[in-house]
Amino acid sequence: MKDLKRKMSRGLMLAVDSLAIALPTRPADARGRKKVLVVRLDAMGDLVLFTDALRAIRERYPSESWELTLAVNAMWTGLLTGQGFADHVLPLDRSRFLSSVKYRYSIAREVRSNRFDLALNPTRSREAMLGDALIRLSMAPERIGWEAGADNISTAGRIMSDRWYTRLFPAREPDLMELERNAMFVRLLGSEEFEASMPKLEVQPGWINDARNILDDRGVGDKFVVLVPGTGLPQEREWPRDKWARLSERVVETTDLEVVLCGGEDDRSSAEEVVRLSGSPVFDLVGSTTVRELAGVIALAGVLVGSDTGPVHLAGALGVPAVCILGGAFPGRFFPYSVTGPGPVPVVVLSGECTCERWNCRRWSEMDGTFPCIDAIDAETVHHEVVRIVGDDLKTRD
């Protein structure tokens, strides 16, 4: 029954797309500029890692002759303020786009009516009814993307959506680190000399002001570490909460840093448990910040500790030292980074006991809680990395 409902919903949304494609479009840009659509609808970390390549795409299609529209997950648009990546940002609510006929039609009409000359989807883990659908809706003469990976798309979805592209770059190197994958996309577009480097976001004054107001209201001083205990799904990749609590205790015991917890609304239960278990003061901001405020808090931090999630990548892009507690699901794809500075590259703490991929763990069952490769990482190891990072800049206690 669920499969039938899913197929019916997909059929309805495809019909909505087809209707939007068939209707008239607005006139071309009177200034004579061509139009390029760049689609990046995935998670925060994916978008942050893409900023390096996005700057190169902007250079390849300069504003003098190209009008660039960036379609992104609406949750992360606050990070794009003042970055100069695009002429226009098209925020898309992923859930509504998949479930609301009215909302999908409004987005579909906006995309179709722009009369794009070129549409790019640099996402390797393509999604047929999301990013691929926007490429189709653009009806651009050139529609370019990667050959789809198996992560987020079915065989039927891939066969269907492959036809919506005029060109698919071969993805023959499945184990590339994401920064290298993005750089390769840029090179295949024609910028043959482009090489991957650290992602970078310019810290905006408004972020800092908003963050400082929040921190002041909570009584947080100028020296603090950000801990991000949540991970999203699957929850079994979350580092045990008692270890987060122990880490917070050790940081307070051995340094002049206060401990601030950050994360999204879905991470509240994790944060509450860490606060309850910790024997030292912890400031809980989880679920209390916008993405702009989160960026500001991270930019002010001495160091950030998190799992394989967006805030760790965000810290690196903001020039803040970070420690990543890494499991074995996607070895080498997101961490460790394949590039060096000039800013601090996130440090990876990995147990070394895992060879599984995509969380298909042969040593885990639903009764076992956290995946063993993550559970094997102890708090003292992570604490050692924190102290090593801040030791040059911040006073540590004997």
GROMACS .gro file of C-alpha atoms in nm:
model
  398
    1MET     CA    1   0.000   0.000   0.000
    2LYS     CA    2   0.280   0.243   0.088
    3ASP     CA    3   0.453   0.170  -0.243
    4LEU     CA    4   0.128   0.235  -0.429
    5LYS     CA    5   0.071   0.566  -0.250
    6ARG     CA    6   0.431   0.666  -0.321
    7LYS     CA    7   0.394   0.589  -0.690
    8MET     CA    8   0.064   0.779  -0.709
    9SER     CA    9   0.218   1.080  -0.537
   10ARG     CA   10   0.519   1.073  -0.767
   11GLY     CA   11   0.290   1.049  -1.070
   12LEU     CA   12   0.089   1.348  -0.951
   13MET     CA   13   0.399   1.560  -0.895
   14LEU     CA   14   0.539   1.465  -1.235
   15ALA     CA   15   0.209   1.577  -1.388
   16VAL     CA   16   0.240   1.910  -1.205
   17ASP     CA   17   0.589   1.950  -1.349
   18SER     CA   18   0.467   1.870  -1.698
   19LEU     CA   19   0.191   2.131  -1.670
   20ALA     CA   20   0.441   2.396  -1.559
   21ILE     CA   21   0.670   2.312  -1.849
   22ALA     CA   22   0.386   2.346  -2.102
   23LEU     CA   23   0.279   2.699  -2.001
   24PRO     CA   24   0.428   3.019  -2.155
   25THR     CA   25   0.746   3.169  -2.011
   26ARG     CA   26   0.853   3.528  -1.942
   27PRO     CA   27   1.065   3.719  -2.197
   28ALA     CA   28   1.442   3.677  -2.203
   29ASP     CA   29   1.671   3.911  -2.006
   30ALA     CA   30   1.659   4.250  -2.180
   31ARG     CA   31   2.026   4.306  -2.095
   32GLY     CA   32   2.121   4.009  -2.305
   33ARG     CA   33   2.279   3.809  -2.023
   34LYS     CA   34   2.249   3.434  -2.039
   35LYS     CA   35   2.106   3.248  -1.740
   36VAL     CA   36   2.252   2.958  -1.548
   37LEU     CA   37   2.078   2.755  -1.277
   38VAL     CA   38   2.292   2.574  -1.018
   39VAL     CA   39   2.107   2.318  -0.803
   40ARG     CA   40   2.227   2.220  -0.456
   41LEU     CA   41   1.937   2.099  -0.241
   42ASP     CA   42   2.112   1.868   0.004
   43ALA     CA   43   2.236   1.905   0.362
   44MET     CA   44   2.428   2.189   0.526
   45GLY     CA   45   2.761   2.011   0.506
   46ASP     CA   46   2.721   1.937   0.135
   47LEU     CA   47   2.643   2.301   0.063
   48VAL     CA   48   2.937   2.426   0.271
   49LEU     CA   49   3.177   2.187   0.098
   50PHE     CA   50   3.044   2.305  -0.237
   51THR     CA   51   3.129   2.671  -0.171
   52ASP     CA   52   3.484   2.617  -0.296
   53ALA     CA   53   3.358   2.495  -0.635
   54LEU     CA   54   3.072   2.745  -0.641
   55ARG     CA   55   3.314   3.036  -0.642
   56ALA     CA   56   3.486   2.880  -0.943
   57ILE     CA   57   3.152   2.835  -1.120
   58ARG     CA   58   3.074   3.202  -1.055
   59GLU     CA   59   3.410   3.294  -1.213
   60ARG     CA   60   3.343   3.071  -1.513
   61TYR     CA   61   3.000   3.229  -1.563
   62PRO     CA   62   3.069   3.593  -1.457
   63SER     CA   63   2.790   3.834  -1.373
   64GLU     CA   64   2.876   4.057  -1.668
   65SER     CA   65   2.746   3.796  -1.910
   66TRP     CA   66   2.565   3.539  -1.692
   67GLU     CA   67   2.281   3.569  -1.444
   68LEU     CA   68   2.336   3.291  -1.190
   69THR     CA   69   2.050   3.149  -0.982
   70LEU     CA   70   2.138   2.912  -0.697
   71ALA     CA   71   1.862   2.673  -0.589
   72VAL     CA   72   1.925   2.554  -0.233
   73ASN     CA   73   1.758   2.384   0.060
   74ALA     CA   74   1.565   2.669   0.225
   75MET     CA   75   1.707   2.575   0.565
   76TRP     CA   76   2.054   2.704   0.470
   77THR     CA   77   1.984   3.027   0.281
   78GLY     CA   78   2.097   3.231   0.582
   79LEU     CA   79   2.454   3.117   0.515
   80LEU     CA   80   2.455   3.273   0.168
   81THR     CA   81   2.407   3.634   0.277
   82GLY     CA   82   2.690   3.856   0.154
   83GLN     CA   83   2.887   3.571  -0.002
   84GLY     CA   84   2.852   3.684  -0.366
   85PHE     CA   85   2.790   3.333  -0.495
   86ALA     CA   86   2.485   3.414  -0.706
   87ASP     CA   87   2.266   3.689  -0.848
   88HIS     CA   88   1.958   3.516  -0.712
   89VAL     CA   89   1.892   3.248  -0.449
   90LEU     CA   90   1.592   3.017  -0.492
   91PRO     CA   91   1.510   2.863  -0.153
   92LEU     CA   92   1.327   2.531  -0.173
   93ASP     CA   93   1.142   2.356   0.109
   94ARG     CA   94   1.220   1.995   0.031
   95SER     CA   95   0.929   1.846   0.224
   96ARG     CA   96   0.668   2.079   0.072
   97PHE     CA   97   0.811   2.033  -0.276
   98LEU     CA   98   0.750   1.660  -0.244
   99SER     CA   99   0.405   1.680  -0.081
  100SER     CA  100   0.223   2.002  -0.177
  101VAL     CA  101   0.083   2.036  -0.528
  102LYS     CA  102   0.035   2.412  -0.487
  103TYR     CA  103   0.388   2.471  -0.358
  104ARG     CA  104   0.549   2.245  -0.617
  105TYR     CA  105   0.362   2.419  -0.896
  106SER     CA  106   0.475   2.764  -0.775
  107ILE     CA  107   0.840   2.653  -0.770
  108ALA     CA  108   0.800   2.475  -1.103
  109ARG     CA  109   0.657   2.785  -1.269
  110GLU     CA  110   0.933   3.005  -1.127
  111VAL     CA  111   1.204   2.774  -1.257
  112ARG     CA  112   1.044   2.723  -1.597
  113SER     CA  113   0.963   3.091  -1.653
  114ASN     CA  114   1.327   3.196  -1.611
  115ARG     CA  115   1.425   3.054  -1.951
  116PHE     CA  116   1.760   2.923  -1.832
  117ASP     CA  117   2.030   2.867  -2.093
  118LEU     CA  118   2.225   2.625  -1.875
  119ALA     CA  119   2.132   2.412  -1.573
  120LEU     CA  120   2.389   2.239  -1.352
  121ASN     CA  121   2.336   1.975  -1.086
  122PRO     CA  122   2.678   1.902  -0.926
  123THR     CA  123   2.525   1.656  -0.675
  124ARG     CA  124   2.661   1.302  -0.706
  125SER     CA  125   2.387   1.159  -0.481
  126ARG     CA  126   2.108   1.272  -0.710
  127GLU     CA  127   1.739   1.272  -0.611
  128ALA     CA  128   1.495   1.222  -0.897
  129MET     CA  129   1.199   1.418  -0.760
  130LEU     CA  130   1.409   1.704  -0.618
  131GLY     CA  131   1.730   1.821  -0.785
  132ASP     CA  132   1.673   1.620  -1.102
  133ALA     CA  133   1.319   1.756  -1.126
  134LEU     CA  134   1.448   2.116  -1.117
  135ILE     CA  135   1.688   2.034  -1.399
  136ARG     CA  136   1.396   1.902  -1.602
  137LEU     CA  137   1.181   2.206  -1.520
  138SER     CA  138   1.452   2.445  -1.639
  139MET     CA  139   1.420   2.311  -1.994
  140ALA     CA  140   1.762   2.467  -2.054
  141PRO     CA  141   1.929   2.376  -2.385
  142GLU     CA  142   2.219   2.240  -2.178
  143ARG     CA  143   2.143   2.038  -1.863
  144ILE     CA  144   2.451   1.886  -1.700
  145GLY     CA  145   2.500   1.662  -1.398
  146TRP     CA  146   2.680   1.357  -1.263
  147GLU     CA  147   2.594   0.999  -1.333
  148ALA     CA  148   2.379   0.914  -1.032
  149GLY     CA  149   2.515   0.732  -0.731
  150ALA     CA  150   2.300   0.472  -0.558
  151ASP     CA  151   2.258   0.670  -0.234
  152ASN     CA  152   1.928   0.850  -0.287
  153ILE     CA  153   1.779   0.717  -0.608
  154SER     CA  154   1.618   0.395  -0.725
  155THR     CA  155   1.704   0.223  -1.050
  156ALA     CA  156   1.369   0.328  -1.197
  157GLY     CA  157   1.421   0.685  -1.078
  158ARG     CA  158   1.769   0.697  -1.228
  159ILE     CA  159   1.653   0.564  -1.566
  160MET     CA  160   1.372   0.819  -1.573
  161SER     CA  161   1.576   1.121  -1.462
  162ASP     CA  162   1.884   1.045  -1.674
  163ARG     CA  163   1.672   1.146  -1.973
  164TRP     CA  164   1.623   1.493  -1.826
  165TYR     CA  165   1.991   1.576  -1.880
  166THR     CA  166   2.166   1.656  -2.206
  167ARG     CA  167   2.501   1.550  -2.058
  168LEU     CA  168   2.606   1.336  -1.763
  169PHE     CA  169   2.965   1.341  -1.644
  170PRO     CA  170   3.099   0.990  -1.576
  171ALA     CA  171   3.154   0.926  -1.205
  172ARG     CA  172   3.425   0.665  -1.237
  173GLU     CA  173   3.597   0.754  -0.909
  174PRO     CA  174   3.337   0.652  -0.647
  175ASP     CA  175   3.571   0.707  -0.351
  176LEU     CA  176   3.659   1.071  -0.417
  177MET     CA  177   3.648   1.310  -0.123
  178GLU     CA  178   3.359   1.551  -0.179
  179LEU     CA  179   3.588   1.853  -0.228
  180GLU     CA  180   3.770   1.664  -0.503
  181ARG     CA  181   3.441   1.557  -0.659
  182ASN     CA  182   3.323   1.918  -0.672
  183ALA     CA  183   3.654   2.031  -0.820
  184MET     CA  184   3.632   1.764  -1.088
  185PHE     CA  185   3.287   1.891  -1.185
  186VAL     CA  186   3.432   2.238  -1.235
  187ARG     CA  187   3.717   2.100  -1.445
  188LEU     CA  188   3.475   1.903  -1.662
  189LEU     CA  189   3.285   2.227  -1.724
  190GLY     CA  190   3.605   2.360  -1.880
  191SER     CA  191   3.803   2.523  -1.597
  192GLU     CA  192   4.080   2.269  -1.637
  193GLU     CA  193   4.326   2.427  -1.394
  194PHE     CA  194   4.090   2.437  -1.097
  195GLU     CA  195   4.203   2.247  -0.787
  196ALA     CA  196   4.013   2.177  -0.465
  197SER     CA  197   4.080   2.392  -0.161
  198MET     CA  198   3.923   2.461   0.177
  199PRO     CA  199   3.561   2.576   0.170
  200LYS     CA  200   3.523   2.933   0.286
  201LEU     CA  201   3.239   3.152   0.408
  202GLU     CA  202   3.290   3.519   0.489
  203VAL     CA  203   3.180   3.586   0.847
  204GLN     CA  204   2.905   3.849   0.838
  205PRO     CA  205   2.888   4.122   1.105
  206GLY     CA  206   2.518   4.053   1.155
  207TRP     CA  207   2.594   3.692   1.245
  208ILE     CA  208   2.838   3.802   1.513
  209ASN     CA  209   2.606   4.063   1.659
  210ASP     CA  210   2.312   3.823   1.679
  211ALA     CA  211   2.526   3.547   1.826
  212ARG     CA  212   2.684   3.773   2.086
  213ASN     CA  213   2.341   3.889   2.199
  214ILE     CA  214   2.230   3.528   2.250
  215LEU     CA  215   2.549   3.435   2.433
  216ASP     CA  216   2.529   3.742   2.655
  217ASP     CA  217   2.168   3.661   2.744
  218ARG     CA  218   2.278   3.314   2.856
  219GLY     CA  219   2.580   3.443   3.047
  220VAL     CA  220   2.842   3.287   2.818
  221GLY     CA  221   3.182   3.456   2.821
  222ASP     CA  222   3.430   3.516   2.541
  223LYS     CA  223   3.609   3.179   2.565
  224PHE     CA  224   3.404   2.871   2.491
  225VAL     CA  225   3.395   2.543   2.303
  226VAL     CA  226   3.093   2.439   2.096
  227LEU     CA  227   2.980   2.078   2.127
  228VAL     CA  228   2.728   1.941   1.875
  229PRO     CA  229   2.597   1.615   2.024
  230GLY     CA  230   2.322   1.548   1.769
  231THR     CA  231   2.371   1.373   1.437
  232GLY     CA  232   2.036   1.334   1.266
  233LEU     CA  233   1.954   0.996   1.114
  234PRO     CA  234   2.049   0.725   1.167
  235GLN     CA  235   2.049   0.795   1.540
  236GLU     CA  236   2.277   0.498   1.599
  237ARG     CA  237   2.570   0.707   1.472
  238GLU     CA  238   2.536   0.943   1.768
  239TRP     CA  239   2.833   0.933   2.005
  240PRO     CA  240   2.701   0.819   2.347
  241ARG     CA  241   2.563   1.104   2.554
  242ASP     CA  242   2.754   1.006   2.866
  243LYS     CA  243   3.075   1.054   2.665
  244TRP     CA  244   2.964   1.399   2.555
  245ALA     CA  245   2.900   1.477   2.921
  246ARG     CA  246   3.240   1.344   3.020
  247LEU     CA  247   3.405   1.552   2.746
  248SER     CA  248   3.233   1.867   2.872
  249GLU     CA  249   3.353   1.793   3.226
  250ARG     CA  250   3.711   1.744   3.113
  251VAL     CA  251   3.710   2.065   2.909
  252VAL     CA  252   3.590   2.266   3.208
  253GLU     CA  253   3.838   2.091   3.440
  254THR     CA  254   4.145   2.150   3.224
  255THR     CA  255   4.088   2.475   3.033
  256ASP     CA  256   3.944   2.823   3.068
  257LEU     CA  257   3.676   2.734   2.812
  258GLU     CA  258   3.306   2.723   2.888
  259VAL     CA  259   3.092   2.461   2.712
  260VAL     CA  260   2.810   2.557   2.474
  261LEU     CA  261   2.585   2.295   2.315
  262CYS     CA  262   2.449   2.370   1.967
  263GLY     CA  263   2.231   2.188   1.718
  264GLY     CA  264   1.888   2.171   1.561
  265GLU     CA  265   1.543   2.115   1.703
  266ASP     CA  266   1.573   1.737   1.652
  267ASP     CA  267   1.878   1.730   1.879
  268ARG     CA  268   1.700   1.858   2.191
  269SER     CA  269   1.675   1.521   2.367
  270SER     CA  270   2.046   1.458   2.315
  271ALA     CA  271   2.137   1.797   2.459
  272GLU     CA  272   1.907   1.763   2.759
  273GLU     CA  273   2.065   1.431   2.847
  274VAL     CA  274   2.417   1.570   2.815
  275VAL     CA  275   2.325   1.859   3.045
  276ARG     CA  276   2.172   1.618   3.297
  277LEU     CA  277   2.473   1.385   3.297
  278SER     CA  278   2.743   1.649   3.303
  279GLY     CA  279   2.894   1.733   3.639
  280SER     CA  280   3.002   2.077   3.517
  281PRO     CA  281   2.812   2.382   3.385
  282VAL     CA  282   2.686   2.349   3.027
  283PHE     CA  283   2.507   2.619   2.825
  284ASP     CA  284   2.238   2.464   2.606
  285LEU     CA  285   2.154   2.652   2.283
  286VAL     CA  286   2.026   2.346   2.096
  287GLY     CA  287   1.715   2.427   1.894
  288SER     CA  288   1.741   2.795   1.996
  289THR     CA  289   1.935   2.947   1.706
  290THR     CA  290   1.872   3.022   1.342
  291VAL     CA  291   2.135   2.906   1.096
  292ARG     CA  292   2.276   3.262   1.086
  293GLU     CA  293   2.299   3.272   1.465
  294LEU     CA  294   2.457   2.927   1.469
  295ALA     CA  295   2.720   3.046   1.222
  296GLY     CA  296   2.790   3.345   1.447
  297VAL     CA  297   2.824   3.131   1.760
  298ILE     CA  298   3.062   2.895   1.582
  299ALA     CA  299   3.265   3.187   1.444
  300LEU     CA  300   3.318   3.312   1.801
  301ALA     CA  301   3.415   2.972   1.942
  302GLY     CA  302   3.767   2.858   2.024
  303VAL     CA  303   3.697   2.510   1.887
  304LEU     CA  304   3.400   2.297   1.781
  305VAL     CA  305   3.348   1.924   1.839
  306GLY     CA  306   3.086   1.729   1.648
  307SER     CA  307   3.015   1.416   1.451
  308ASP     CA  308   3.009   1.380   1.072
  309THR     CA  309   2.757   1.665   1.040
  310GLY     CA  310   2.721   2.009   0.885
  311PRO     CA  311   2.842   2.222   1.180
  312VAL     CA  312   3.190   2.065   1.161
  313HIS     CA  313   3.217   2.164   0.793
  314LEU     CA  314   3.074   2.506   0.879
  315ALA     CA  315   3.343   2.558   1.142
  316GLY     CA  316   3.614   2.481   0.888
  317ALA     CA  317   3.463   2.722   0.636
  318LEU     CA  318   3.454   2.995   0.903
  319GLY     CA  319   3.819   2.939   1.000
  320VAL     CA  320   3.739   2.777   1.336
  321PRO     CA  321   3.930   2.466   1.452
  322ALA     CA  322   3.707   2.159   1.468
  323VAL     CA  323   3.723   1.797   1.581
  324CYS     CA  324   3.510   1.536   1.401
  325ILE     CA  325   3.411   1.212   1.576
  326LEU     CA  326   3.392   0.990   1.268
  327GLY     CA  327   3.220   0.658   1.202
  328GLY     CA  328   3.279   0.423   0.915
  329ALA     CA  329   2.980   0.478   0.686
  330PHE     CA  330   3.140   0.692   0.416
  331PRO     CA  331   3.515   0.656   0.466
  332GLY     CA  332   3.701   0.933   0.288
  333ARG     CA  333   3.397   1.094   0.126
  334PHE     CA  334   3.335   1.378   0.373
  335PHE     CA  335   3.620   1.335   0.623
  336PRO     CA  336   3.913   1.354   0.645
  337TYR     CA  337   3.961   1.651   0.414
  338SER     CA  338   4.178   1.597   0.108
  339VAL     CA  339   4.320   1.951   0.121
  340THR     CA  340   4.533   2.157   0.357
  341GLY     CA  341   4.482   2.514   0.492
  342PRO     CA  342   4.543   2.802   0.491
  343GLY     CA  343   4.273   2.783   0.759
  344PRO     CA  344   4.242   2.504   1.016
  345VAL     CA  345   4.141   2.170   0.864
  346PRO     CA  346   3.900   1.968   1.082
  347VAL     CA  347   4.077   1.702   1.288
  348VAL     CA  348   3.932   1.352   1.263
  349VAL     CA  349   3.903   1.109   1.554
  350LEU     CA  350   3.838   0.761   1.417
  351SER     CA  351   3.845   0.432   1.606
  352GLY     CA  352   4.001   0.243   1.315
  353GLU     CA  353   3.785  -0.060   1.387
  354CYS     CA  354   3.529  -0.021   1.111
  355THR     CA  355   3.531  -0.131   0.748
  356CYS     CA  356   3.155  -0.109   0.687
  357GLU     CA  357   3.000   0.136   0.443
  358ARG     CA  358   2.669   0.328   0.445
  359TRP     CA  359   2.604   0.213   0.805
  360ASN     CA  360   2.568  -0.149   0.695
  361CYS     CA  361   2.743  -0.268   1.009
  362ARG     CA  362   2.802  -0.641   1.040
  363ARG     CA  363   2.865  -0.613   1.415
  364TRP     CA  364   2.558  -0.415   1.510
  365SER     CA  365   2.194  -0.491   1.584
  366GLU     CA  366   1.906  -0.278   1.706
  367MET     CA  367   1.976  -0.402   2.059
  368ASP     CA  368   2.330  -0.266   2.060
  369GLY     CA  369   2.268   0.112   2.051
  370THR     CA  370   2.547   0.319   1.900
  371PHE     CA  371   2.744   0.174   1.611
  372PRO     CA  372   3.057   0.004   1.748
  373CYS     CA  373   3.302   0.213   1.542
  374ILE     CA  374   3.170   0.527   1.711
  375ASP     CA  375   3.115   0.377   2.055
  376ALA     CA  376   3.482   0.270   2.060
  377ILE     CA  377   3.599   0.634   2.064
  378ASP     CA  378   3.657   0.745   2.423
  379ALA     CA  379   3.608   1.092   2.567
  380GLU     CA  380   3.971   1.129   2.673
  381THR     CA  381   4.093   1.090   2.314
  382VAL     CA  382   3.861   1.366   2.194
  383HIS     CA  383   3.954   1.584   2.494
  384HIS     CA  384   4.322   1.542   2.407
  385GLU     CA  385   4.257   1.684   2.060
  386VAL     CA  386   4.064   1.979   2.203
  387VAL     CA  387   4.345   2.066   2.445
  388ARG     CA  388   4.606   2.025   2.171
  389ILE     CA  389   4.417   2.267   1.946
  390VAL     CA  390   4.352   2.538   2.204
  391GLY     CA  391   4.679   2.503   2.391
  392ASP     CA  392   4.862   2.762   2.183
  393ASP     CA  393   4.595   3.028   2.225
  394LEU     CA  394   4.409   2.964   2.547
  395LYS     CA  395   4.533   2.900   2.897
  396THR     CA  396   4.506   2.537   3.005
  397ARG     CA  397   4.516   2.419   3.362
  398ASP     CA  398   4.766   2.160   3.483
   0.00000   0.00000   0.00000
